[in-house]
mmCIF file of C-alpha atoms in Angstrom:
data_model
loop_
_atom_site.group_PDB
_atom_site.id
_atom_site.type_symbol
_atom_site.label_atom_id
_atom_site.label_comp_id
_atom_site.label_asym_id
_atom_site.label_seq_id
_atom_site.Cartn_x
_atom_site.Cartn_y
_atom_site.Cartn_z
ATOM 1 C CA UNK A 101 62.056 -77.038 -30.194
ATOM 2 C CA UNK A 102 62.649 -78.224 -26.748
ATOM 3 C CA UNK A 103 59.855 -77.353 -23.794
ATOM 4 C CA UNK A 104 61.722 -74.721 -22.422
ATOM 5 C CA UNK A 105 61.985 -72.904 -26.035
ATOM 6 C CA UNK A 106 58.486 -73.665 -26.508
ATOM 7 C CA UNK A 107 57.584 -72.152 -22.795
ATOM 8 C CA UNK A 108 59.940 -69.073 -23.808
ATOM 9 C CA UNK A 109 58.075 -68.247 -27.002
ATOM 10 C CA UNK A 110 54.549 -68.740 -25.731
ATOM 11 C CA UNK A 111 55.392 -66.366 -22.902
ATOM 12 C CA UNK A 112 56.617 -63.882 -25.427
ATOM 13 C CA UNK A 113 53.419 -64.146 -27.366
ATOM 14 C CA UNK A 114 51.408 -63.816 -24.488
ATOM 15 C CA UNK A 115 53.258 -60.484 -23.684
ATOM 16 C CA UNK A 116 52.832 -59.258 -26.917
ATOM 17 C CA UNK A 117 49.423 -59.655 -26.675
ATOM 18 C CA UNK A 118 49.136 -58.013 -23.224
ATOM 19 C CA UNK A 119 50.700 -54.766 -24.877
ATOM 20 C CA UNK A 120 48.855 -55.110 -28.094
ATOM 21 C CA UNK A 121 46.425 -52.661 -29.303
ATOM 22 C CA UNK A 122 43.406 -54.503 -28.761
ATOM 23 C CA UNK A 123 44.487 -54.710 -24.886
ATOM 24 C CA UNK A 124 44.801 -50.965 -24.921
ATOM 25 C CA UNK A 125 41.485 -50.620 -26.536
ATOM 26 C CA UNK A 126 39.647 -52.883 -24.116
ATOM 27 C CA UNK A 127 41.300 -51.245 -20.961
ATOM 28 C CA UNK A 128 40.394 -47.933 -21.983
ATOM 29 C CA UNK A 129 36.719 -49.019 -22.973
ATOM 30 C CA UNK A 130 36.693 -50.383 -19.366
ATOM 31 C CA UNK A 131 37.380 -47.249 -17.879
ATOM 32 C CA UNK A 132 34.394 -45.605 -19.862
ATOM 33 C CA UNK A 133 32.378 -48.179 -18.602
ATOM 34 C CA UNK A 134 33.319 -47.955 -15.249
ATOM 35 C CA UNK A 135 32.608 -44.179 -15.467
ATOM 36 C CA UNK A 136 29.119 -44.652 -16.900
ATOM 37 C CA UNK A 137 28.352 -46.855 -13.640
ATOM 38 C CA UNK A 138 29.761 -44.253 -11.263
ATOM 39 C CA UNK A 139 28.120 -41.532 -12.778
ATOM 40 C CA UNK A 140 24.645 -43.397 -12.785
ATOM 41 C CA UNK A 141 25.100 -44.307 -9.187
ATOM 42 C CA UNK A 142 25.661 -40.521 -8.229
ATOM 43 C CA UNK A 143 22.539 -39.384 -10.272
ATOM 44 C CA UNK A 144 20.573 -42.094 -8.394
ATOM 45 C CA UNK A 145 21.961 -40.911 -4.966
ATOM 46 C CA UNK A 146 21.003 -37.290 -5.886
ATOM 47 C CA UNK A 147 17.577 -38.599 -6.501
ATOM 48 C CA UNK A 148 17.133 -40.344 -3.282
ATOM 49 C CA UNK A 149 18.771 -37.327 -1.382
ATOM 50 C CA UNK A 150 15.624 -35.098 -2.069
ATOM 51 C CA UNK A 151 13.086 -37.983 -2.401
ATOM 52 C CA UNK A 152 12.493 -41.346 -2.301
ATOM 53 C CA UNK A 153 14.479 -42.200 -5.352
ATOM 54 C CA UNK A 154 11.498 -43.485 -7.316
ATOM 55 C CA UNK A 155 12.332 -47.040 -5.782
ATOM 56 C CA UNK A 156 15.321 -47.160 -7.650
ATOM 57 C CA UNK A 157 18.669 -48.501 -5.773
ATOM 58 C CA UNK A 158 21.747 -46.255 -5.729
ATOM 59 C CA UNK A 159 24.061 -49.077 -6.422
ATOM 60 C CA UNK A 160 25.451 -51.022 -9.429
ATOM 61 C CA UNK A 161 22.234 -52.901 -9.763
ATOM 62 C CA UNK A 162 20.461 -49.601 -9.942
ATOM 63 C CA UNK A 163 22.782 -48.336 -12.463
ATOM 64 C CA UNK A 164 22.117 -51.482 -14.889
ATOM 65 C CA UNK A 165 18.449 -51.264 -14.413
ATOM 66 C CA UNK A 166 18.323 -47.705 -15.233
ATOM 67 C CA UNK A 167 20.424 -48.487 -18.425
ATOM 68 C CA UNK A 168 17.985 -51.469 -19.254
ATOM 69 C CA UNK A 169 14.987 -48.857 -19.458
ATOM 70 C CA UNK A 170 16.525 -46.771 -21.960
ATOM 71 C CA UNK A 171 15.915 -47.063 -25.645
ATOM 72 C CA UNK A 172 18.332 -49.735 -27.050
ATOM 73 C CA UNK A 173 19.221 -50.185 -22.984
ATOM 74 C CA UNK A 174 19.963 -54.098 -24.021
ATOM 75 C CA UNK A 175 22.366 -53.212 -26.635
ATOM 76 C CA UNK A 176 23.965 -50.717 -24.428
ATOM 77 C CA UNK A 177 24.313 -53.528 -21.370
ATOM 78 C CA UNK A 178 26.045 -55.649 -23.970
ATOM 79 C CA UNK A 179 28.669 -52.901 -24.558
ATOM 80 C CA UNK A 180 29.025 -52.150 -21.068
ATOM 81 C CA UNK A 181 29.554 -55.825 -20.207
ATOM 82 C CA UNK A 182 31.998 -56.484 -22.777
ATOM 83 C CA UNK A 183 33.992 -53.305 -22.096
ATOM 84 C CA UNK A 184 34.123 -54.505 -18.605
ATOM 85 C CA UNK A 185 35.480 -57.766 -19.605
ATOM 86 C CA UNK A 186 38.168 -55.910 -21.437
ATOM 87 C CA UNK A 187 39.017 -54.067 -18.145
ATOM 88 C CA UNK A 188 39.215 -57.487 -16.572
ATOM 89 C CA UNK A 189 41.616 -58.923 -19.133
ATOM 90 C CA UNK A 190 43.778 -55.689 -18.895
ATOM 91 C CA UNK A 191 44.061 -56.155 -15.194
ATOM 92 C CA UNK A 192 44.773 -59.926 -15.962
ATOM 93 C CA UNK A 193 47.807 -59.097 -18.025
ATOM 94 C CA UNK A 194 49.229 -56.385 -15.417
ATOM 95 C CA UNK A 195 48.901 -59.178 -12.772
ATOM 96 C CA UNK A 196 51.014 -61.625 -15.118
ATOM 97 C CA UNK A 197 53.187 -58.970 -16.851
ATOM 98 C CA UNK A 198 53.378 -56.114 -13.959
ATOM 99 C CA UNK A 199 51.795 -52.261 -14.696
ATOM 100 C CA UNK A 200 52.993 -49.717 -16.725
ATOM 101 C CA UNK A 201 55.774 -47.497 -15.094
ATOM 102 C CA UNK A 202 58.951 -48.185 -13.285
ATOM 103 C CA UNK A 203 57.658 -50.127 -10.323
ATOM 104 C CA UNK A 204 54.846 -52.053 -11.975
ATOM 105 C CA UNK A 205 56.574 -55.470 -11.362
ATOM 106 C CA UNK A 206 56.306 -55.195 -7.452
ATOM 107 C CA UNK A 207 54.426 -58.196 -6.126
ATOM 108 C CA UNK A 208 51.696 -56.114 -4.282
ATOM 109 C CA UNK A 209 50.891 -54.150 -7.691
ATOM 110 C CA UNK A 210 50.353 -57.687 -9.207
ATOM 111 C CA UNK A 211 48.348 -58.903 -6.488
ATOM 112 C CA UNK A 212 45.917 -56.082 -6.554
ATOM 113 C CA UNK A 213 45.912 -56.433 -10.239
ATOM 114 C CA UNK A 214 44.552 -60.084 -9.982
ATOM 115 C CA UNK A 215 41.921 -59.070 -7.380
ATOM 116 C CA UNK A 216 40.775 -56.373 -9.529
ATOM 117 C CA UNK A 217 40.648 -58.948 -12.604
ATOM 118 C CA UNK A 218 38.218 -61.075 -10.261
ATOM 119 C CA UNK A 219 36.003 -57.953 -9.298
ATOM 120 C CA UNK A 220 35.834 -56.749 -12.999
ATOM 121 C CA UNK A 221 35.102 -60.323 -14.115
ATOM 122 C CA UNK A 222 32.352 -60.727 -11.733
ATOM 123 C CA UNK A 223 30.757 -57.245 -12.685
ATOM 124 C CA UNK A 224 31.351 -58.077 -16.482
ATOM 125 C CA UNK A 225 29.536 -61.474 -15.970
ATOM 126 C CA UNK A 226 26.681 -59.991 -13.769
ATOM 127 C CA UNK A 227 25.855 -57.149 -16.527
ATOM 128 C CA UNK A 228 26.251 -59.781 -19.494
ATOM 129 C CA UNK A 229 23.839 -62.128 -17.685
ATOM 130 C CA UNK A 230 21.339 -59.417 -17.221
ATOM 131 C CA UNK A 231 21.616 -58.344 -20.926
ATOM 132 C CA UNK A 232 21.281 -62.153 -21.768
ATOM 133 C CA UNK A 233 17.730 -62.241 -19.822
ATOM 134 C CA UNK A 234 18.797 -63.045 -16.346
ATOM 135 C CA UNK A 235 16.956 -60.387 -14.546
ATOM 136 C CA UNK A 236 18.351 -61.516 -11.070
ATOM 137 C CA UNK A 237 21.698 -61.083 -12.169
ATOM 138 C CA UNK A 238 23.394 -57.569 -11.774
ATOM 139 C CA UNK A 239 20.553 -55.745 -10.932
ATOM 140 C CA UNK A 240 19.935 -57.494 -7.582
ATOM 141 C CA UNK A 241 20.145 -55.620 -4.513
ATOM 142 C CA UNK A 242 23.276 -55.269 -3.022
ATOM 143 C CA UNK A 243 21.732 -54.329 0.420
ATOM 144 C CA UNK A 244 19.964 -57.801 0.346
ATOM 145 C CA UNK A 245 23.093 -59.487 -0.875
ATOM 146 C CA UNK A 246 25.340 -58.036 1.758
ATOM 147 C CA UNK A 247 22.726 -59.182 4.452
ATOM 148 C CA UNK A 248 22.437 -62.845 3.000
ATOM 149 C CA UNK A 249 26.536 -63.257 2.780
ATOM 150 C CA UNK A 250 26.993 -61.686 6.500
ATOM 151 C CA UNK A 251 24.102 -63.739 7.983
ATOM 152 C CA UNK A 252 25.610 -67.051 6.598
ATOM 153 C CA UNK A 253 29.283 -65.975 7.535
ATOM 154 C CA UNK A 254 28.318 -65.120 11.191
ATOM 155 C CA UNK A 255 26.931 -68.589 11.374
ATOM 156 C CA UNK A 256 30.414 -70.076 10.837
ATOM 157 C CA UNK A 257 32.736 -71.332 13.504
ATOM 158 C CA UNK A 258 34.571 -67.895 14.207
ATOM 159 C CA UNK A 259 32.043 -66.201 12.078
ATOM 160 C CA UNK A 260 32.301 -63.014 13.806
ATOM 161 C CA UNK A 261 35.973 -62.662 13.731
ATOM 162 C CA UNK A 262 35.626 -63.443 9.725
ATOM 163 C CA UNK A 263 32.908 -60.830 9.092
ATOM 164 C CA UNK A 264 34.984 -58.297 11.852
ATOM 165 C CA UNK A 265 37.975 -58.788 9.722
ATOM 166 C CA UNK A 266 36.596 -58.428 6.323
ATOM 167 C CA UNK A 267 34.996 -55.123 7.614
ATOM 168 C CA UNK A 268 38.322 -53.646 8.678
ATOM 169 C CA UNK A 269 39.856 -54.667 5.503
ATOM 170 C CA UNK A 270 36.981 -52.705 3.510
ATOM 171 C CA UNK A 271 37.784 -49.811 5.783
ATOM 172 C CA UNK A 272 41.347 -49.692 5.496
ATOM 173 C CA UNK A 273 40.755 -50.105 1.701
ATOM 174 C CA UNK A 274 38.465 -46.921 1.725
ATOM 175 C CA UNK A 275 40.856 -44.843 3.745
ATOM 176 C CA UNK A 276 43.717 -46.058 1.372
ATOM 177 C CA UNK A 277 41.709 -45.097 -1.516
ATOM 178 C CA UNK A 278 40.888 -41.608 0.116
ATOM 179 C CA UNK A 279 44.410 -41.040 0.802
ATOM 180 C CA UNK A 280 45.951 -41.921 -2.584
ATOM 181 C CA UNK A 281 43.054 -39.452 -4.198
ATOM 182 C CA UNK A 282 44.127 -36.836 -1.975
ATOM 183 C CA UNK A 283 47.809 -37.115 -2.672
ATOM 184 C CA UNK A 284 47.163 -37.252 -6.268
ATOM 185 C CA UNK A 285 48.914 -40.526 -6.672
ATOM 186 C CA UNK A 286 47.123 -41.115 -9.770
ATOM 187 C CA UNK A 287 49.429 -38.421 -11.603
ATOM 188 C CA UNK A 288 51.756 -41.312 -12.185
ATOM 189 C CA UNK A 289 49.151 -43.282 -14.025
ATOM 190 C CA UNK A 290 48.072 -40.630 -16.225
ATOM 191 C CA UNK A 291 49.762 -38.975 -19.190
ATOM 192 C CA UNK A 292 49.991 -35.698 -17.716
ATOM 193 C CA UNK A 293 52.098 -33.838 -19.982
ATOM 194 C CA UNK A 294 49.493 -34.609 -23.028
ATOM 195 C CA UNK A 295 46.989 -32.664 -20.672
ATOM 196 C CA UNK A 296 46.187 -28.784 -21.304
ATOM 197 C CA UNK A 297 46.398 -26.911 -18.296
ATOM 198 C CA UNK A 298 42.565 -26.604 -17.940
ATOM 199 C CA UNK A 299 42.260 -30.369 -18.368
ATOM 200 C CA UNK A 300 44.762 -30.877 -15.716
ATOM 201 C CA UNK A 301 42.828 -28.958 -13.347
ATOM 202 C CA UNK A 302 39.704 -30.823 -14.091
ATOM 203 C CA UNK A 303 41.172 -34.138 -13.800
ATOM 204 C CA UNK A 304 42.739 -32.905 -10.431
ATOM 205 C CA UNK A 305 39.267 -31.718 -9.303
ATOM 206 C CA UNK A 306 37.682 -34.809 -10.094
ATOM 207 C CA UNK A 307 40.109 -37.151 -9.096
ATOM 208 C CA UNK A 308 40.719 -36.032 -5.665
ATOM 209 C CA UNK A 309 36.938 -34.912 -4.926
ATOM 210 C CA UNK A 310 35.689 -38.346 -6.551
ATOM 211 C CA UNK A 311 38.496 -40.650 -5.307
ATOM 212 C CA UNK A 312 38.033 -39.141 -1.674
ATOM 213 C CA UNK A 313 34.454 -39.560 -1.673
ATOM 214 C CA UNK A 314 34.751 -42.960 -2.833
ATOM 215 C CA UNK A 315 37.048 -44.119 -0.272
ATOM 216 C CA UNK A 316 34.691 -42.601 2.341
ATOM 217 C CA UNK A 317 31.838 -44.656 1.148
ATOM 218 C CA UNK A 318 33.948 -47.695 1.094
ATOM 219 C CA UNK A 319 35.347 -46.914 4.475
ATOM 220 C CA UNK A 320 31.700 -46.341 5.944
ATOM 221 C CA UNK A 321 30.343 -49.567 4.459
ATOM 222 C CA UNK A 322 33.363 -51.436 6.320
ATOM 223 C CA UNK A 323 32.397 -49.786 9.611
ATOM 224 C CA UNK A 324 28.829 -51.181 9.196
ATOM 225 C CA UNK A 325 30.516 -54.791 8.659
ATOM 226 C CA UNK A 326 32.415 -54.384 11.677
ATOM 227 C CA UNK A 327 29.289 -53.362 13.918
ATOM 228 C CA UNK A 328 27.616 -56.281 12.301
ATOM 229 C CA UNK A 329 30.193 -58.496 13.745
ATOM 230 C CA UNK A 330 30.435 -56.820 16.992
ATOM 231 C CA UNK A 331 26.564 -57.028 17.646
ATOM 232 C CA UNK A 332 26.303 -60.368 15.872
ATOM 233 C CA UNK A 333 23.345 -58.569 13.723
ATOM 234 C CA UNK A 334 23.841 -59.224 9.874
ATOM 235 C CA UNK A 335 21.395 -56.309 9.229
ATOM 236 C CA UNK A 336 23.855 -53.877 10.463
ATOM 237 C CA UNK A 337 25.940 -54.500 7.340
ATOM 238 C CA UNK A 338 25.081 -52.200 4.360
ATOM 239 C CA UNK A 339 25.174 -52.573 0.593
ATOM 240 C CA UNK A 340 26.047 -49.691 -1.152
ATOM 241 C CA UNK A 341 22.427 -48.252 -1.489
ATOM 242 C CA UNK A 342 21.908 -48.363 2.188
ATOM 243 C CA UNK A 343 25.391 -47.109 2.970
ATOM 244 C CA UNK A 344 24.516 -44.095 0.768
ATOM 245 C CA UNK A 345 20.895 -43.932 2.384
ATOM 246 C CA UNK A 346 22.481 -43.547 5.928
ATOM 247 C CA UNK A 347 24.042 -40.424 5.117
ATOM 248 C CA UNK A 348 20.766 -38.827 5.138
ATOM 249 C CA UNK A 349 20.592 -39.816 9.027
ATOM 250 C CA UNK A 350 23.318 -37.600 9.811
ATOM 251 C CA UNK A 351 22.988 -34.060 11.147
ATOM 252 C CA UNK A 352 23.652 -32.862 7.887
ATOM 253 C CA UNK A 353 20.557 -34.820 6.504
ATOM 254 C CA UNK A 354 20.210 -35.039 2.550
ATOM 255 C CA UNK A 355 22.582 -32.477 1.681
ATOM 256 C CA UNK A 356 25.439 -34.767 2.655
ATOM 257 C CA UNK A 357 24.132 -37.359 0.642
ATOM 258 C CA UNK A 358 23.802 -34.947 -2.164
ATOM 259 C CA UNK A 359 27.711 -33.906 -1.562
ATOM 260 C CA UNK A 360 28.383 -37.638 -1.711
ATOM 261 C CA UNK A 361 26.505 -38.399 -5.146
ATOM 262 C CA UNK A 362 28.337 -35.230 -6.838
ATOM 263 C CA UNK A 363 31.398 -36.966 -5.504
ATOM 264 C CA UNK A 364 30.484 -40.301 -7.094
ATOM 265 C CA UNK A 365 29.565 -38.646 -10.196
ATOM 266 C CA UNK A 366 32.938 -37.080 -10.286
ATOM 267 C CA UNK A 367 34.839 -40.045 -9.873
ATOM 268 C CA UNK A 368 32.638 -41.453 -13.338
ATOM 269 C CA UNK A 369 33.956 -38.187 -14.987
ATOM 270 C CA UNK A 370 37.517 -39.142 -13.872
ATOM 271 C CA UNK A 371 37.347 -42.652 -15.149
ATOM 272 C CA UNK A 372 36.548 -41.042 -18.304
ATOM 273 C CA UNK A 373 39.566 -38.978 -18.205
ATOM 274 C CA UNK A 374 41.512 -42.307 -17.608
ATOM 275 C CA UNK A 375 40.195 -43.840 -20.835
ATOM 276 C CA UNK A 376 41.993 -40.915 -22.452
ATOM 277 C CA UNK A 377 45.200 -40.165 -20.591
ATOM 278 C CA UNK A 378 45.901 -43.706 -18.730
ATOM 279 C CA UNK A 379 49.116 -45.394 -19.292
ATOM 280 C CA UNK A 380 48.146 -48.852 -20.655
#
């Protein structure tokens, strides 16, 4: 068998693995894990809206710490980390072989899948590291991490432009997420025909509300990064926790944060619907 035949055989095996039952289970477990994190962040944000939140952070780190405090919390963290690893592998398979659907082979979709693979790999690693005993991993403050990264970037030559560009990218990504949610673009990724009328209504409510709120949070965080670049002040950039807390400083006060918290929790529920109905 020549090298070309071996290469084609290996690629065929990889494609079959990407379409296997194990990959399907891994992807759906990943959506469950993502739902858990967003639901907990929503709950933590709701606490902060009407109290100090008990010193907890309304971000991924706060969600991980919340799970760790529960009975069998460490076991749950291992399960969460492995589920997120399944999500990462599924995104990697999409980057190599394309997404499900007629336009799944488009280069931009493969590039997005590759970016999501990197993101979920990092999240999975941080959760598993925390479960293994590294208390500094996973539960670290997103606000401090954002400040540190922004401060280092602003020290580089052209650092203001880099931070500003990153802020614009995050802002545009947030607006894009919100638009796609409002336009119900998620329909094409779900097995809508398998849903009852009531389930479709629930998916639409959680998908639109949760997606728009999620996009708004990203866009707001991007706006803070732009402000940090323009004013050359790293402290202007905010992580998830500080971004959420900033909503209490608006005229709507804590009620706006409560609304945002419900939206993030809704996105968590929408993620669980994806675990059941997503086309993988």
